[in-house]
PDB file of C-alpha atoms and ligand atoms in Angstrom:
ATOM      1  CA  MET A  16     -33.990 -17.376 -11.191  1.00 93.00           C
ATOM      2  CA  ILE A  17     -30.778 -18.720 -10.170  1.00 96.00           C
ATOM      3  CA  ASP A  18     -30.435 -22.158  -9.097  1.00 97.00           C
ATOM      4  CA  ILE A  19     -26.907 -23.473  -7.733  1.00 97.00           C
ATOM      5  CA  GLN A  20     -26.422 -27.114  -7.692  1.00 97.00           C
ATOM      6  CA  HIS A  21     -23.520 -29.093  -5.985  1.00 97.00           C
ATOM      7  CA  LEU A  22     -21.301 -26.149  -6.246  1.00 97.00           C
ATOM      8  CA  SER A  23     -17.708 -26.505  -4.868  1.00 98.00           C
ATOM      9  CA  LYS A  24     -14.741 -24.146  -4.688  1.00 98.00           C
ATOM     10  CA  THR A  25     -11.270 -25.162  -3.768  1.00 98.00           C
ATOM     11  CA  PHE A  26      -8.292 -22.960  -3.341  1.00 97.00           C
ATOM     12  CA  GLY A  27      -5.079 -25.311  -3.468  1.00 94.00           C
ATOM     13  CA  THR A  28      -6.074 -27.993  -0.995  1.00 94.00           C
ATOM     14  CA  HIS A  29      -8.631 -25.775   0.832  1.00 95.00           C
ATOM     15  CA  GLU A  30     -12.098 -26.641   0.024  1.00 96.00           C
ATOM     16  CA  VAL A  31     -13.961 -23.330   0.782  1.00 98.00           C
ATOM     17  CA  LEU A  32     -17.351 -24.225  -0.558  1.00 98.00           C
ATOM     18  CA  ARG A  33     -18.691 -27.854  -0.411  1.00 98.00           C
ATOM     19  CA  ASP A  34     -21.607 -29.065  -2.495  1.00 97.00           C
ATOM     20  CA  ILE A  35     -23.762 -26.035  -2.103  1.00 97.00           C
ATOM     21  CA  ASP A  36     -27.313 -26.306  -3.249  1.00 97.00           C
ATOM     22  CA  PHE A  37     -29.037 -22.925  -3.249  1.00 94.00           C
ATOM     23  CA  SER A  38     -31.435 -20.969  -5.276  1.00 95.00           C
ATOM     24  CA  VAL A  39     -32.893 -17.414  -5.593  1.00 96.00           C
ATOM     25  CA  ASN A  40     -36.316 -16.778  -6.872  1.00 96.00           C
ATOM     26  CA  GLN A  41     -37.515 -13.752  -8.708  1.00 96.00           C
ATOM     27  CA  GLY A  42     -38.381 -11.003  -6.304  1.00 97.00           C
ATOM     28  CA  GLU A  43     -36.882 -12.838  -3.282  1.00 97.00           C
ATOM     29  CA  VAL A  44     -34.502 -11.089  -0.832  1.00 98.00           C
ATOM     30  CA  VAL A  45     -32.094 -13.673   0.659  1.00 98.00           C
ATOM     31  CA  THR A  46     -29.495 -12.733   3.318  1.00 98.00           C
ATOM     32  CA  ILE A  47     -26.454 -14.789   3.923  1.00 98.00           C
ATOM     33  CA  ILE A  48     -25.150 -14.791   7.500  1.00 97.00           C
ATOM     34  CA  GLY A  49     -22.217 -16.698   9.028  1.00 97.00           C
ATOM     35  CA  SER A  50     -18.745 -16.320  10.546  1.00 96.00           C
ATOM     36  CA  SER A  51     -15.786 -14.698   8.800  1.00 96.00           C
ATOM     37  CA  GLY A  52     -14.159 -17.433   6.558  1.00 97.00           C
ATOM     38  CA  SER A  53     -17.222 -19.514   6.219  1.00 97.00           C
ATOM     39  CA  GLY A  54     -17.406 -18.933   2.397  1.00 98.00           C
ATOM     40  CA  LYS A  55     -19.915 -16.182   1.947  1.00 98.00           C
ATOM     41  CA  SER A  56     -17.987 -13.950  -0.344  1.00 98.00           C
ATOM     42  CA  THR A  57     -16.666 -16.866  -2.275  1.00 98.00           C
ATOM     43  CA  LEU A  58     -20.161 -18.032  -2.799  1.00 98.00           C
ATOM     44  CA  LEU A  59     -21.280 -14.615  -4.197  1.00 97.00           C
ATOM     45  CA  ARG A  60     -18.081 -14.433  -6.242  1.00 97.00           C
ATOM     46  CA  CYS A  61     -18.762 -17.857  -7.688  1.00 97.00           C
ATOM     47  CA  ILE A  62     -22.334 -16.816  -8.533  1.00 96.00           C
ATOM     48  CA  ASN A  63     -21.273 -13.895 -10.602  1.00 94.00           C
ATOM     49  CA  LEU A  64     -18.195 -15.810 -11.803  1.00 94.00           C
ATOM     50  CA  LEU A  65     -15.522 -13.540 -10.336  1.00 94.00           C
ATOM     51  CA  GLU A  66     -14.338 -16.884  -9.366  1.00 95.00           C
ATOM     52  CA  LYS A  67     -14.601 -20.092 -11.287  1.00 94.00           C
ATOM     53  CA  PRO A  68     -16.401 -22.726  -9.496  1.00 96.00           C
ATOM     54  CA  SER A  69     -14.288 -26.046  -9.028  1.00 96.00           C
ATOM     55  CA  SER A  70     -17.310 -28.130  -9.625  1.00 96.00           C
ATOM     56  CA  GLY A  71     -21.158 -27.883  -9.831  1.00 97.00           C
ATOM     57  CA  GLN A  72     -23.667 -25.968 -11.826  1.00 96.00           C
ATOM     58  CA  ILE A  73     -25.316 -22.460 -12.188  1.00 96.00           C
ATOM     59  CA  ILE A  74     -28.599 -22.614 -13.670  1.00 96.00           C
ATOM     60  CA  TYR A  75     -29.906 -19.203 -14.770  1.00 95.00           C
ATOM     61  CA  LYS A  76     -33.299 -18.805 -15.928  1.00 89.00           C
ATOM     62  CA  GLY A  77     -33.110 -22.445 -16.921  1.00 89.00           C
ATOM     63  CA  GLU A  78     -29.702 -22.323 -18.796  1.00 91.00           C
ATOM     64  CA  ASN A  79     -26.592 -23.984 -17.452  1.00 93.00           C
ATOM     65  CA  ILE A  80     -24.248 -21.129 -17.737  1.00 93.00           C
ATOM     66  CA  LEU A  81     -21.118 -23.073 -17.021  1.00 92.00           C
ATOM     67  CA  GLU A  82     -21.631 -25.250 -20.064  1.00 89.00           C
ATOM     68  CA  ASP A  83     -19.205 -24.696 -22.925  1.00 84.00           C
ATOM     69  CA  GLY A  84     -20.325 -22.223 -25.416  1.00 82.00           C
ATOM     70  CA  HIS A  85     -22.588 -20.345 -23.111  1.00 86.00           C
ATOM     71  CA  ASN A  86     -22.350 -16.574 -23.015  1.00 85.00           C
ATOM     72  CA  VAL A  87     -20.841 -15.939 -19.612  1.00 88.00           C
ATOM     73  CA  TYR A  88     -20.334 -12.235 -20.487  1.00 88.00           C
ATOM     74  CA  GLU A  89     -23.994 -11.502 -21.113  1.00 90.00           C
ATOM     75  CA  TYR A  90     -24.812 -13.482 -17.799  1.00 93.00           C
ATOM     76  CA  ARG A  91     -22.493 -11.365 -15.758  1.00 94.00           C
ATOM     77  CA  THR A  92     -24.252  -8.125 -16.926  1.00 95.00           C
ATOM     78  CA  LYS A  93     -27.559  -9.501 -15.416  1.00 96.00           C
ATOM     79  CA  LEU A  94     -25.948  -9.404 -11.922  1.00 97.00           C
ATOM     80  CA  GLY A  95     -25.163  -6.142 -10.157  1.00 97.00           C
ATOM     81  CA  MET A  96     -22.450  -6.378  -7.550  1.00 97.00           C
ATOM     82  CA  VAL A  97     -21.982  -4.165  -4.443  1.00 98.00           C
ATOM     83  CA  PHE A  98     -18.792  -4.473  -2.506  1.00 97.00           C
ATOM     84  CA  GLN A  99     -17.744  -3.635   0.958  1.00 96.00           C
ATOM     85  CA  GLN A 100     -14.977  -1.170  -0.316  1.00 95.00           C
ATOM     86  CA  PHE A 101     -17.365   0.403  -2.801  1.00 95.00           C
ATOM     87  CA  ASN A 102     -14.896   0.026  -5.712  1.00 95.00           C
ATOM     88  CA  LEU A 103     -15.735   3.307  -7.402  1.00 97.00           C
ATOM     89  CA  PHE A 104     -13.606   4.699 -10.162  1.00 97.00           C
ATOM     90  CA  ASN A 105     -11.845   7.552  -8.315  1.00 96.00           C
ATOM     91  CA  ASN A 106     -10.788   9.410 -11.295  1.00 96.00           C
ATOM     92  CA  HIS A 107     -14.470   9.614 -12.592  1.00 98.00           C
ATOM     93  CA  ASP A 108     -17.209  11.654 -11.122  1.00 98.00           C
ATOM     94  CA  VAL A 109     -20.411  10.275  -9.777  1.00 98.00           C
ATOM     95  CA  LEU A 110     -22.387  10.501 -13.036  1.00 98.00           C
ATOM     96  CA  SER A 111     -19.504   8.994 -15.045  1.00 98.00           C
ATOM     97  CA  ASN A 112     -19.144   6.119 -12.516  1.00 98.00           C
ATOM     98  CA  CYS A 113     -22.740   5.211 -13.269  1.00 98.00           C
ATOM     99  CA  THR A 114     -22.708   5.549 -17.099  1.00 98.00           C
ATOM    100  CA  VAL A 115     -19.315   4.056 -17.943  1.00 98.00           C
ATOM    101  CA  GLY A 116     -20.442   0.384 -17.615  1.00 97.00           C
ATOM    102  CA  GLN A 117     -23.573   1.145 -19.506  1.00 97.00           C
ATOM    103  CA  ILE A 118     -21.843   2.772 -22.454  1.00 98.00           C
ATOM    104  CA  LYS A 119     -19.003   0.258 -22.573  1.00 97.00           C
ATOM    105  CA  VAL A 120     -20.721  -2.921 -21.835  1.00 96.00           C
ATOM    106  CA  LEU A 121     -24.489  -2.300 -22.872  1.00 96.00           C
ATOM    107  CA  LYS A 122     -23.574   0.020 -25.695  1.00 97.00           C
ATOM    108  CA  ARG A 123     -26.095   2.592 -24.616  1.00 98.00           C
ATOM    109  CA  SER A 124     -25.650   6.058 -25.956  1.00 98.00           C
ATOM    110  CA  VAL A 125     -24.237   8.758 -23.517  1.00 98.00           C
ATOM    111  CA  ASP A 126     -27.610  10.374 -23.381  1.00 98.00           C
ATOM    112  CA  GLU A 127     -29.525   7.323 -22.532  1.00 98.00           C
ATOM    113  CA  ALA A 128     -26.924   6.185 -19.998  1.00 98.00           C
ATOM    114  CA  GLU A 129     -27.039   9.598 -18.265  1.00 98.00           C
ATOM    115  CA  LYS A 130     -30.705   9.527 -18.221  1.00 98.00           C
ATOM    116  CA  ILE A 131     -30.704   6.054 -16.608  1.00 98.00           C
ATOM    117  CA  ALA A 132     -27.926   6.911 -14.179  1.00 98.00           C
ATOM    118  CA  ILE A 133     -29.750  10.149 -12.952  1.00 98.00           C
ATOM    119  CA  LYS A 134     -32.993   8.053 -12.335  1.00 98.00           C
ATOM    120  CA  TYR A 135     -30.974   5.603 -10.171  1.00 98.00           C
ATOM    121  CA  LEU A 136     -28.937   8.239  -8.410  1.00 98.00           C
ATOM    122  CA  ASN A 137     -32.163   9.759  -7.545  1.00 98.00           C
ATOM    123  CA  VAL A 138     -33.423   6.487  -6.051  1.00 98.00           C
ATOM    124  CA  VAL A 139     -30.418   6.466  -3.782  1.00 98.00           C
ATOM    125  CA  GLY A 140     -30.765  10.112  -2.966  1.00 97.00           C
ATOM    126  CA  MET A 141     -27.379  11.079  -4.745  1.00 98.00           C
ATOM    127  CA  ASP A 142     -28.585  12.937  -7.764  1.00 97.00           C
ATOM    128  CA  ASN A 143     -27.411  16.360  -6.392  1.00 98.00           C
ATOM    129  CA  TYR A 144     -23.903  14.971  -6.433  1.00 98.00           C
ATOM    130  CA  ILE A 145     -23.454  14.104 -10.105  1.00 98.00           C
ATOM    131  CA  ASN A 146     -20.198  16.102 -10.568  1.00 98.00           C
ATOM    132  CA  ALA A 147     -18.676  15.132  -7.363  1.00 98.00           C
ATOM    133  CA  LYS A 148     -15.637  12.887  -7.233  1.00 98.00           C
ATOM    134  CA  PRO A 149     -15.588   9.959  -4.976  1.00 97.00           C
ATOM    135  CA  SER A 150     -12.862  11.551  -2.836  1.00 97.00           C
ATOM    136  CA  GLN A 151     -15.483  14.398  -1.905  1.00 97.00           C
ATOM    137  CA  LEU A 152     -18.113  11.899  -0.641  1.00 98.00           C
ATOM    138  CA  SER A 153     -18.559  10.176   2.736  1.00 97.00           C
ATOM    139  CA  GLY A 154     -18.538   6.378   2.978  1.00 97.00           C
ATOM    140  CA  GLY A 155     -22.312   6.223   2.960  1.00 97.00           C
ATOM    141  CA  GLN A 156     -22.588   8.448  -0.007  1.00 98.00           C
ATOM    142  CA  LYS A 157     -19.993   6.378  -1.920  1.00 98.00           C
ATOM    143  CA  GLN A 158     -21.795   3.233  -1.080  1.00 98.00           C
ATOM    144  CA  ARG A 159     -24.997   4.651  -2.434  1.00 98.00           C
ATOM    145  CA  VAL A 160     -23.336   5.762  -5.600  1.00 98.00           C
ATOM    146  CA  ALA A 161     -21.946   2.148  -5.951  1.00 98.00           C
ATOM    147  CA  ILE A 162     -25.619   0.894  -5.477  1.00 98.00           C
ATOM    148  CA  ALA A 163     -26.872   3.335  -8.163  1.00 98.00           C
ATOM    149  CA  ARG A 164     -23.956   2.267 -10.609  1.00 98.00           C
ATOM    150  CA  ALA A 165     -25.011  -1.320 -10.204  1.00 98.00           C
ATOM    151  CA  LEU A 166     -28.756  -0.520 -10.727  1.00 98.00           C
ATOM    152  CA  SER A 167     -27.963   1.563 -13.742  1.00 98.00           C
ATOM    153  CA  MET A 168     -26.941  -1.753 -15.589  1.00 98.00           C
ATOM    154  CA  GLU A 169     -30.641  -2.757 -14.812  1.00 98.00           C
ATOM    155  CA  PRO A 170     -29.530  -6.363 -13.492  1.00 98.00           C
ATOM    156  CA  ASP A 171     -31.896  -9.160 -12.735  1.00 97.00           C
ATOM    157  CA  VAL A 172     -30.447  -9.610  -9.396  1.00 97.00           C
ATOM    158  CA  MET A 173     -28.257  -7.492  -6.937  1.00 98.00           C
ATOM    159  CA  LEU A 174     -25.482  -9.115  -4.999  1.00 98.00           C
ATOM    160  CA  PHE A 175     -24.394  -7.186  -1.947  1.00 98.00           C
ATOM    161  CA  ASP A 176     -21.168  -8.330  -0.106  1.00 98.00           C
ATOM    162  CA  GLU A 177     -21.212  -6.809   3.440  1.00 98.00           C
ATOM    163  CA  PRO A 178     -22.170  -3.270   2.059  1.00 97.00           C
ATOM    164  CA  THR A 179     -22.124  -1.561   5.455  1.00 97.00           C
ATOM    165  CA  SER A 180     -19.124  -3.217   6.927  1.00 96.00           C
ATOM    166  CA  ALA A 181     -16.774  -0.615   5.981  1.00 95.00           C
ATOM    167  CA  LEU A 182     -18.962   2.356   6.936  1.00 96.00           C
ATOM    168  CA  ASP A 183     -18.745   4.390  10.097  1.00 94.00           C
ATOM    169  CA  PRO A 184     -21.663   3.658  12.362  1.00 94.00           C
ATOM    170  CA  GLU A 185     -23.463   6.846  11.663  1.00 95.00           C
ATOM    171  CA  MET A 186     -23.692   5.929   7.921  1.00 96.00           C
ATOM    172  CA  VAL A 187     -24.998   2.417   8.146  1.00 97.00           C
ATOM    173  CA  GLY A 188     -28.641   3.683   8.387  1.00 96.00           C
ATOM    174  CA  GLU A 189     -28.765   5.592   5.135  1.00 97.00           C
ATOM    175  CA  VAL A 190     -27.312   2.697   3.055  1.00 98.00           C
ATOM    176  CA  LEU A 191     -29.543   0.117   4.860  1.00 97.00           C
ATOM    177  CA  LYS A 192     -32.481   2.454   4.126  1.00 97.00           C
ATOM    178  CA  VAL A 193     -31.840   2.273   0.539  1.00 98.00           C
ATOM    179  CA  MET A 194     -31.503  -1.305   0.474  1.00 98.00           C
ATOM    180  CA  LYS A 195     -34.839  -1.659   2.369  1.00 97.00           C
ATOM    181  CA  ASP A 196     -36.578   0.526  -0.125  1.00 97.00           C
ATOM    182  CA  LEU A 197     -35.038  -1.534  -3.000  1.00 97.00           C
ATOM    183  CA  ALA A 198     -36.222  -4.725  -1.307  1.00 96.00           C
ATOM    184  CA  LYS A 199     -39.713  -3.469  -1.000  1.00 95.00           C
ATOM    185  CA  SER A 200     -39.827  -2.629  -4.591  1.00 96.00           C
ATOM    186  CA  GLY A 201     -39.532  -6.235  -5.484  1.00 96.00           C
ATOM    187  CA  LEU A 202     -35.919  -6.219  -6.643  1.00 97.00           C
ATOM    188  CA  THR A 203     -34.277  -9.745  -6.501  1.00 98.00           C
ATOM    189  CA  MET A 204     -31.502  -9.366  -3.820  1.00 98.00           C
ATOM    190  CA  LEU A 205     -28.758 -11.566  -2.274  1.00 98.00           C
ATOM    191  CA  VAL A 206     -27.168  -9.730   0.706  1.00 98.00           C
ATOM    192  CA  VAL A 207     -24.167 -10.899   2.788  1.00 98.00           C
ATOM    193  CA  THR A 208     -24.490  -8.883   6.084  1.00 97.00           C
ATOM    194  CA  HIS A 209     -23.845  -8.915   9.704  1.00 95.00           C
ATOM    195  CA  GLU A 210     -26.740  -6.428  10.121  1.00 95.00           C
ATOM    196  CA  MET A 211     -29.172  -8.963  11.884  1.00 95.00           C
ATOM    197  CA  GLY A 212     -31.891  -6.166  12.101  1.00 95.00           C
ATOM    198  CA  PHE A 213     -31.866  -5.965   8.324  1.00 96.00           C
ATOM    199  CA  ALA A 214     -31.902  -9.580   7.932  1.00 96.00           C
ATOM    200  CA  LYS A 215     -34.830 -10.077  10.274  1.00 96.00           C
ATOM    201  CA  GLU A 216     -36.945  -7.131   8.788  1.00 95.00           C
ATOM    202  CA  VAL A 217     -36.272  -7.423   5.148  1.00 96.00           C
ATOM    203  CA  SER A 218     -35.302 -10.813   4.024  1.00 97.00           C
ATOM    204  CA  ASP A 219     -37.699 -13.620   2.835  1.00 97.00           C
ATOM    205  CA  ARG A 220     -35.090 -16.291   3.661  1.00 97.00           C
ATOM    206  CA  VAL A 221     -31.904 -16.286   5.737  1.00 98.00           C
ATOM    207  CA  VAL A 222     -29.243 -18.612   4.915  1.00 98.00           C
ATOM    208  CA  PHE A 223     -26.603 -19.469   7.614  1.00 98.00           C
ATOM    209  CA  MET A 224     -23.123 -20.523   6.256  1.00 98.00           C
ATOM    210  CA  ASP A 225     -20.622 -22.526   8.214  1.00 97.00           C
ATOM    211  CA  GLN A 226     -17.305 -23.884   7.186  1.00 96.00           C
ATOM    212  CA  GLY A 227     -18.215 -23.885   3.473  1.00 97.00           C
ATOM    213  CA  VAL A 228     -21.665 -25.336   3.849  1.00 97.00           C
ATOM    214  CA  ILE A 229     -25.153 -24.143   4.162  1.00 97.00           C
ATOM    215  CA  ALA A 230     -25.787 -25.238   7.807  1.00 96.00           C
ATOM    216  CA  GLU A 231     -29.301 -23.973   7.900  1.00 96.00           C
ATOM    217  CA  GLU A 232     -31.727 -21.923   5.972  1.00 97.00           C
ATOM    218  CA  GLY A 233     -35.197 -20.572   6.476  1.00 97.00           C
ATOM    219  CA  ALA A 234     -37.745 -17.737   7.203  1.00 97.00           C
ATOM    220  CA  PRO A 235     -36.060 -15.116   9.346  1.00 97.00           C
ATOM    221  CA  GLU A 236     -38.431 -15.944  12.271  1.00 95.00           C
ATOM    222  CA  GLU A 237     -37.337 -19.672  12.139  1.00 96.00           C
ATOM    223  CA  ILE A 238     -33.537 -18.906  11.974  1.00 96.00           C
ATOM    224  CA  PHE A 239     -33.597 -16.107  14.561  1.00 95.00           C
ATOM    225  CA  ASN A 240     -36.117 -17.435  17.101  1.00 94.00           C
ATOM    226  CA  ASN A 241     -35.870 -21.064  16.588  1.00 94.00           C
ATOM    227  CA  PRO A 242     -32.492 -22.120  15.006  1.00 94.00           C
ATOM    228  CA  VAL A 243     -32.155 -25.890  14.597  1.00 94.00           C
ATOM    229  CA  HIS A 244     -28.448 -26.200  14.621  1.00 94.00           C
ATOM    230  CA  ASP A 245     -26.187 -25.406  17.519  1.00 95.00           C
ATOM    231  CA  ARG A 246     -23.766 -23.760  15.289  1.00 94.00           C
ATOM    232  CA  THR A 247     -26.455 -21.326  14.165  1.00 95.00           C
ATOM    233  CA  ARG A 248     -27.344 -20.702  17.798  1.00 95.00           C
ATOM    234  CA  GLU A 249     -23.632 -20.237  18.841  1.00 95.00           C
ATOM    235  CA  PHE A 250     -23.277 -17.614  15.982  1.00 95.00           C
ATOM    236  CA  LEU A 251     -26.325 -15.682  16.716  1.00 94.00           C
ATOM    237  CA  LYS A 252     -25.407 -15.596  20.441  1.00 92.00           C
ATOM    238  CA  ARG A 253     -21.970 -14.167  19.563  1.00 91.00           C
ATOM    239  CA  ILE A 254     -23.498 -11.403  17.077  1.00 85.00           C
ATOM    240  CA  ILE A 255     -26.617 -10.232  18.517  1.00 72.00           C
TER     241      ILE A 255
HETATM  242  P1  LIG B  30     -16.492 -14.868   4.229  1.00 63.52           P
HETATM  243  O1  LIG B  30     -16.749 -14.146   3.232  1.00 63.52           O
HETATM  244  O2  LIG B  30     -17.427 -15.707   4.903  1.00 63.52           O
HETATM  245  O3  LIG B  30     -15.618 -14.233   5.412  1.00 63.52           O
HETATM  246  P2  LIG B  30     -14.544 -16.093   2.265  1.00 63.52           P
HETATM  247  O4  LIG B  30     -15.359 -16.526   1.137  1.00 63.52           O
HETATM  248  O5  LIG B  30     -13.986 -14.614   1.969  1.00 63.52           O
HETATM  249  O6  LIG B  30     -15.288 -16.000   3.658  1.00 63.52           O
HETATM  250  O7  LIG B  30     -13.395 -16.901   2.418  1.00 63.52           O
HETATM  251  C1  LIG B  30     -13.604 -18.432   2.790  1.00 63.52           C
HETATM  252  C2  LIG B  30     -12.184 -19.024   2.821  1.00 63.52           C
HETATM  253  O8  LIG B  30     -11.678 -19.073   1.694  1.00 63.52           O
HETATM  254  C3  LIG B  30     -11.258 -18.312   3.865  1.00 63.52           C
HETATM  255  O9  LIG B  30     -10.587 -19.310   4.492  1.00 63.52           O
HETATM  256  C4  LIG B  30     -10.449 -17.689   2.944  1.00 63.52           C
HETATM  257  O10 LIG B  30      -9.091 -17.475   3.503  1.00 63.52           O
HETATM  258  C5  LIG B  30     -10.415 -18.533   1.669  1.00 63.52           C
HETATM  259  N1  LIG B  30     -10.199 -17.806   0.463  1.00 63.52           N
HETATM  260  C6  LIG B  30     -10.906 -16.857  -0.061  1.00 63.52           C
HETATM  261  N2  LIG B  30     -10.504 -16.314  -1.229  1.00 63.52           N
HETATM  262  C7  LIG B  30      -9.226 -17.059  -1.572  1.00 63.52           C
HETATM  263  C8  LIG B  30      -8.385 -17.042  -2.566  1.00 63.52           C
HETATM  264  N3  LIG B  30      -8.524 -16.121  -3.624  1.00 63.52           N
HETATM  265  N4  LIG B  30      -7.325 -17.769  -2.416  1.00 63.52           N
HETATM  266  C9  LIG B  30      -7.183 -18.622  -1.435  1.00 63.52           C
HETATM  267  N5  LIG B  30      -7.984 -18.713  -0.322  1.00 63.52           N
HETATM  268  C10 LIG B  30      -9.170 -17.933  -0.469  1.00 63.52           C
HETATM  269 MG1  LIG B  31     -16.570 -12.001   2.984  1.00 63.52          MG
END
């Protein structure tokens, strides 16, 4: 579905991503693990073009989206993003958070947008909170609304950047549960996480990033039970 070739990203003189080759297939759940600063967020941000890659190619369904004249805007609507800090619109209620993008970007009618939003708020167990403001919600509830908001755009791929890292420990489980159910439903997902239990249980493939490169990738059993590289082993020893 998405095929990244020779992707590099430089900030000033700092090469944060170096010659990354990486792909996600339809229906696949890929987790990205690695130390802080290894480039995980930058990779996600390059994939959805929140950052412009310095070089390389992003092939989406066979089309090179970085080529001149390509409709980057439309491509971005195909990717849903969930951030560590939720990024909800605090002055909008829950329902409106989940409809505004549909109405403004996808040009759906208010009625249709609300119907779709409620469907996905139901999926994340937040359909009883449609009139609540984000300030009235717990962190876990906010993140579930953020997931529903992204799903309401009906993207082809969902990108998650440490979706549970800002949560109090007792709220991590409810968000992971929603993500596990989504994974089982066949959604294509790319998840940056420090939740190794989730990575082990849910992912089809685990990617270990280290200093701007993909140091190792493979099935969860391979990465967790039998890592090839010393740096993967050291990282796992530190985190588990
Ligand atoms: P991770 O998500 O794995 O913790 P990041 O992708 O956030 O890593 O960051 C990788 C490196 O890129 C870090 O050294 C970070 O300081 C640097 N970096 C990230 N974003 C920017 C930016 N906008 N400007 C300059 N440096 C950045
Ligand atoms: Mg990050």
